[in-house]
XYZ file of C-alpha atoms in Angstrom:
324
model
C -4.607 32.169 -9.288
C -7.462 29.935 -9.862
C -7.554 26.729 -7.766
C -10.210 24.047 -7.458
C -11.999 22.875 -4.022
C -14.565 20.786 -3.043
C -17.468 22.899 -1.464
C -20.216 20.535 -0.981
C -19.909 16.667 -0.046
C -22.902 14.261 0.075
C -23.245 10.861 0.617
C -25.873 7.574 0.473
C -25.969 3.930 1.763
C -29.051 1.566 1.312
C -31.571 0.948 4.168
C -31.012 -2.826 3.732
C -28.357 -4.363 5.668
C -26.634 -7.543 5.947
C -24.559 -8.200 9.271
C -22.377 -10.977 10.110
C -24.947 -13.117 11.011
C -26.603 -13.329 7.751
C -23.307 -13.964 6.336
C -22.907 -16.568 8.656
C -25.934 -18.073 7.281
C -24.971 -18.018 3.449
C -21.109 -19.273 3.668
C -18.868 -21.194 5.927
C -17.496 -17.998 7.598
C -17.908 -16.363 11.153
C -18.242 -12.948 13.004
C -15.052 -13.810 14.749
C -13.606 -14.550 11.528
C -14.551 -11.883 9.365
C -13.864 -8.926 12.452
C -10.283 -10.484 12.699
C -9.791 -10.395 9.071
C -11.416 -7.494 8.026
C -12.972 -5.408 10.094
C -16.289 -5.207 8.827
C -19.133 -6.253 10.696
C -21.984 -4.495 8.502
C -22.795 -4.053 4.766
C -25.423 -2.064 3.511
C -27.401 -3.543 0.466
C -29.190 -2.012 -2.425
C -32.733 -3.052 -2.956
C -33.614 -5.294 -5.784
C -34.878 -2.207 -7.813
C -32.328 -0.092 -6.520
C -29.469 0.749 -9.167
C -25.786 2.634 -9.260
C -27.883 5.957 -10.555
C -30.336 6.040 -8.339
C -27.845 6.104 -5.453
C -25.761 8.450 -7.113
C -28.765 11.006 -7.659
C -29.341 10.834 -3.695
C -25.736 11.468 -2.882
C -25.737 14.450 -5.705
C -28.423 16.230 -4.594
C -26.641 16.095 -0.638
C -23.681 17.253 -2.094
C -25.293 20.128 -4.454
C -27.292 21.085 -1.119
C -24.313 21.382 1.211
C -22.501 23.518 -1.216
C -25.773 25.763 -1.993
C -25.332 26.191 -5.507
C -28.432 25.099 -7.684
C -28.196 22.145 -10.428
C -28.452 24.577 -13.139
C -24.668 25.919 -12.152
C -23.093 23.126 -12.629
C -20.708 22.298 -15.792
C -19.709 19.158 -15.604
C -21.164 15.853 -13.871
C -18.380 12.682 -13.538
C -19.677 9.365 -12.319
C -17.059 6.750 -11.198
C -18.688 3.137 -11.028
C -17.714 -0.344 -12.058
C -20.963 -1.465 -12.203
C -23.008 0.718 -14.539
C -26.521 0.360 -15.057
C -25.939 0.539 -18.410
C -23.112 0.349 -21.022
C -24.885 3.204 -22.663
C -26.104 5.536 -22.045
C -23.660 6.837 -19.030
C -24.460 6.836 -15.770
C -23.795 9.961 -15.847
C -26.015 11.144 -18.133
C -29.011 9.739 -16.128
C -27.536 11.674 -13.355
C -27.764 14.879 -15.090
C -30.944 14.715 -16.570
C -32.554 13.040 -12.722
C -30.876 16.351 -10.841
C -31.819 18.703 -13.285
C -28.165 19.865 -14.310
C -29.512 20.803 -17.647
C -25.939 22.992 -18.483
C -24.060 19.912 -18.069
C -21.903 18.255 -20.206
C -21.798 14.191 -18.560
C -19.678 11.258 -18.534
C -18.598 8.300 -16.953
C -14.886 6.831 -15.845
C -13.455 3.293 -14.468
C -10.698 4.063 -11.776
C -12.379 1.122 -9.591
C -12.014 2.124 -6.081
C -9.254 4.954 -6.770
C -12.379 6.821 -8.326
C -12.722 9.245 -6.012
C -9.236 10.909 -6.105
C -9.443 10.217 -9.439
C -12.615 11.945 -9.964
C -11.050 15.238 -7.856
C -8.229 14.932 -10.049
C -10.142 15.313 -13.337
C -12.424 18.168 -11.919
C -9.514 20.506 -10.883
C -8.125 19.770 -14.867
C -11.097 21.537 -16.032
C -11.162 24.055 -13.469
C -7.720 25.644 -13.291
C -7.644 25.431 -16.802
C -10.825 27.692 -17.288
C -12.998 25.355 -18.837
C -15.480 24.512 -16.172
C -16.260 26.291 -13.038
C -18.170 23.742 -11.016
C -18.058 20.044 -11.415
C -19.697 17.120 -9.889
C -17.684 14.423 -9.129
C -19.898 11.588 -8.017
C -18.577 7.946 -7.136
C -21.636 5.237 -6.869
C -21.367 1.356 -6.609
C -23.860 -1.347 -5.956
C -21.501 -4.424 -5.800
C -23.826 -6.233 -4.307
C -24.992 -7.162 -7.698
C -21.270 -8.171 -8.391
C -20.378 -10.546 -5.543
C -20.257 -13.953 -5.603
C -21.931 -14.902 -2.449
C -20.629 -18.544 -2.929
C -17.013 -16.762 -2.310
C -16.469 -16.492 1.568
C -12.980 -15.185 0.705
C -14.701 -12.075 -0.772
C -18.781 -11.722 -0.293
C -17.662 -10.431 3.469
C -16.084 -7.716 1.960
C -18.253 -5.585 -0.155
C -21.409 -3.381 -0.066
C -23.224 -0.834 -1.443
C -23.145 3.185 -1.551
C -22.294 6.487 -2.695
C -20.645 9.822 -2.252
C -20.961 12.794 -4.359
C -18.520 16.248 -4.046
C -18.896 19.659 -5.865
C -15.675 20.731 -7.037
C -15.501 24.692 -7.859
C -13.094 27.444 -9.309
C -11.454 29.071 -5.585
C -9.444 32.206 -5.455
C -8.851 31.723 -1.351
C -5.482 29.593 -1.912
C -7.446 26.715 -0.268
C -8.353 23.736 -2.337
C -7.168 20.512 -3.904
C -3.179 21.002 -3.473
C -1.372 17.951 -5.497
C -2.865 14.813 -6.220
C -1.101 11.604 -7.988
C -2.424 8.775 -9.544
C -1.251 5.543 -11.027
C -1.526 2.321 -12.343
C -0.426 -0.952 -12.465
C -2.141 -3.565 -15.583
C -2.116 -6.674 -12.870
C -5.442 -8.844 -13.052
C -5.509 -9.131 -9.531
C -9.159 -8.044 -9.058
C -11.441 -8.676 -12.472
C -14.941 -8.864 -13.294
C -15.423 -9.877 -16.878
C -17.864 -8.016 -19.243
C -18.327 -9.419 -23.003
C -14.929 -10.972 -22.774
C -14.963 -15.015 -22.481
C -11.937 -16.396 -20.648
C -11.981 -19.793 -19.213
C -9.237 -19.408 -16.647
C -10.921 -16.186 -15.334
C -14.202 -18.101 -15.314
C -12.697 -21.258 -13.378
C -11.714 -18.850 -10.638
C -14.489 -17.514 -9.560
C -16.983 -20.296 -7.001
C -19.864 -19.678 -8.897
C -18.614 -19.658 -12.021
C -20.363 -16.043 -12.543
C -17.689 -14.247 -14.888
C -19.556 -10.760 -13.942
C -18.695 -11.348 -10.351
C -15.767 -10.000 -8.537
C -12.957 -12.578 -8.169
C -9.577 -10.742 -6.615
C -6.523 -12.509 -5.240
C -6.495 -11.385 -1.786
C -2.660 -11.550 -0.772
C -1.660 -10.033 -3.955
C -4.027 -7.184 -3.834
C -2.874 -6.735 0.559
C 0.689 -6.535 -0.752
C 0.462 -3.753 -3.417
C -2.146 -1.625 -1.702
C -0.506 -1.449 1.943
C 2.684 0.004 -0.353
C 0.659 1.725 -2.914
C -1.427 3.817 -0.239
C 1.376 4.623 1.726
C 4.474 5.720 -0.842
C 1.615 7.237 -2.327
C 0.484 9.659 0.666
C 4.037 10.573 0.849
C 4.552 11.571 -2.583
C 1.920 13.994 -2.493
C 2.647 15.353 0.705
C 6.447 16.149 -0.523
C 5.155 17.208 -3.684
C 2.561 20.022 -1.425
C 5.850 20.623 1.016
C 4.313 19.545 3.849
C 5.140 16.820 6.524
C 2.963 14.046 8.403
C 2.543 16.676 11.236
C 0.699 19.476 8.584
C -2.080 16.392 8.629
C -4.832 16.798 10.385
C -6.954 13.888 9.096
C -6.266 10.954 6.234
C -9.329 9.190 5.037
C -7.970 6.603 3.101
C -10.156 3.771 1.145
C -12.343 1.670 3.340
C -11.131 -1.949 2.129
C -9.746 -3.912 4.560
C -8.789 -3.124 8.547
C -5.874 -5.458 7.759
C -4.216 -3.149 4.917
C -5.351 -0.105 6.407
C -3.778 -0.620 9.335
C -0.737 -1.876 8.041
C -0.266 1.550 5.553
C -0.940 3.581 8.614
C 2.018 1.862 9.898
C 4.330 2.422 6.780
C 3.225 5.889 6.880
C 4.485 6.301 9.913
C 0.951 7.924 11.369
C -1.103 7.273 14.666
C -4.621 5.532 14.279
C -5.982 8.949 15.667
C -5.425 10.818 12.557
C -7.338 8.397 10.294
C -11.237 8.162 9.629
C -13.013 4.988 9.096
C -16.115 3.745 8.127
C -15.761 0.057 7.077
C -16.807 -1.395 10.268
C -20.516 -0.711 9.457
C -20.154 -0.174 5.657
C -17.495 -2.487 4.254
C -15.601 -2.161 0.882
C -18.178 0.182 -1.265
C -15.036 0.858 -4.084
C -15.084 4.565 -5.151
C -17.377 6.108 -2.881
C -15.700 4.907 0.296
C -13.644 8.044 0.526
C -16.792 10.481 -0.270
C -18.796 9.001 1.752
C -16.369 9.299 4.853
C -15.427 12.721 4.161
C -18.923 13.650 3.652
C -19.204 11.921 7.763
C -16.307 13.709 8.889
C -17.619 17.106 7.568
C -20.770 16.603 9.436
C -19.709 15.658 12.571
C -17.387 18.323 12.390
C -13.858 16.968 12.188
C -12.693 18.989 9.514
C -12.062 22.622 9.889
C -11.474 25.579 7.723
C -7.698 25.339 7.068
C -7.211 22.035 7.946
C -4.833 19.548 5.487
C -6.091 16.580 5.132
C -4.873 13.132 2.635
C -7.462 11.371 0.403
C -5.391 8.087 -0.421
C -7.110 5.105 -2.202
C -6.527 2.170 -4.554
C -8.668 -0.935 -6.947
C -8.680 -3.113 -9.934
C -6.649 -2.373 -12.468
C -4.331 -2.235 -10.648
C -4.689 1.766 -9.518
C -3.984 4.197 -7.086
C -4.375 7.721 -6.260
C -3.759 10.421 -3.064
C -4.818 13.976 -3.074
C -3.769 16.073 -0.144
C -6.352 18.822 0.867
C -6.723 22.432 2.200
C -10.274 22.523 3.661
């Protein structure tokens, strides 16, 4: 029986860097502040010429390298972003044509920062069902170019990456064993495009309607039960319990709601992998990029079970559960 896995993980973050003391130095915040709240005490920037593609052509060509398959094998690319470098054509697209994947079909999604298990989700759709036989999901953000730096409440939070997996046809039994996803229509995170809305506008510091604007306690609320009832669904779902686990890399938002799901899900700190310390909140590729970590430092093994559990604007959410 044909099952999809990821083979080959890859991921990118931007040279430039802003700490807590240069945020310091823009807002009325501080490093005591923003460790307490969230966590984060670095965020990697993208250059001024430095765009969602050409981050997600770095982490591509990682990911295409670590699974040892050429460009030309590939059926499928998938780019999750919510900040495009263009409306057309699709990131995507560009992707394709810079990696030289010149048998694959392209497009682009919006799953905000559930992209990655969304992305997963859509690969194995095409795989078990014949269609495809090895797809590149790739998840790429430059927020930085979306945060409103005159919002203290939320400039601390985000920065910039990507992470990139190759998902192929398996016949081992190993692979991606359930995933769920879901949605909730609640503006609590928005960044406006050609629609005009006053209200939205009046949120935001800066009065910027392309910048991020989110409603912090709303968003802590639904994502702390989200990511946890979530993990357990799928694990139920694969007939497996906490202790099959050996890892969970959930989405890299906040310390706050990350460590408040890991207490819902009933789960020791131990078992969890993050990254947000020095990378903050880089949406969709948070996950790839810390599984991509983990598989290089070798905390993942052959056989291991491991929970991809994530959720953004929209409101969504997704959780995969794993058999490396």
């Amino acid at each position: 029986m044909i099952n999809a896995k990821i083979i080959g993980v890859g991921g990118y973050v931007p040279e430039k860097i802003y700490d807590n003391a240069y945020m310091e130095s823009i807002v009325d915040t501080s490093d005591e502040w923003i460790i307490r709240r969230t966590g984060i005490k670095e965020r990697h920037i993208s250059a001024d010429n430095e765009y969602t593609t050409d981050m997600a052509v770095k982490a591509s060509e990682k990911a295409i390298k670590n699974a040892g398959i050429s460009p030309e094998e590939i059926d499928l690319v998938i780019l999750g972003t919510v900040t495009p470098d263009y409306f057309t054509p699709a990131c995507a697209c560009v992707v394709q044509k810079a990696i030289g994947a010149e048998n694959a079909a392209a497009f682009d999604y919006n799953a905000a920062c559930s992209g990655f298990v969304t992305g997963i989700t859509i690969a194995k759709q095409f795989i078990v069902s014949g269609t495809y036989k090895n797809v590149l999901v790739v998840c790429a953000d430059t927020l930085s170019k979306a945060t409103d730096y005159e919002d203290r409440a939320t400039c601390v939070l985000f920065g910039d990456a990507a992470g990139a997996a190759i998902v192929s046809a398996s016949e081992d039994g190993s692979g991606i064993i359930e995933t769920e996803l879901g949605s909730d229509g609640d503006l609590a995170i928005t960044a406006l495009a050609y629609r005009n809305n006053d209200e939205e506008i009046e949120k935001r510091v800066s009065h910027k309607k392309e910048t991020i604007w989110m409603a912090g306690q709303a968003v802590m609320k639904f994502a702390v039960k989200a990511m946890a009832d979530a993990s357990r669904r799928v694990i139920d779902k694969a007939g497996l319990t906490w202790d099959d686990i050996a890892l969970v890399i959930p989405h890299q938002a906040n310390y706050r709601i990350v460590d408040s799901a890991i207490k819902r899900m009933g789960i020791t700190n131990d078992k969890v992998y993050l990254t947000l310390e020095k990378y903050g909140n880089t949406s969709a590729s948070c996950i790839p990029v810390a599984l991509s970590e983990a598989v290089e430092k070798g905390m993942i093994k052959k056989g291991d079970k491991i929970v991809l559990v994530g959720f953004g604007g929209g409101l969504t959410w997704g959780a995969a559960v794993l058999e490396w």
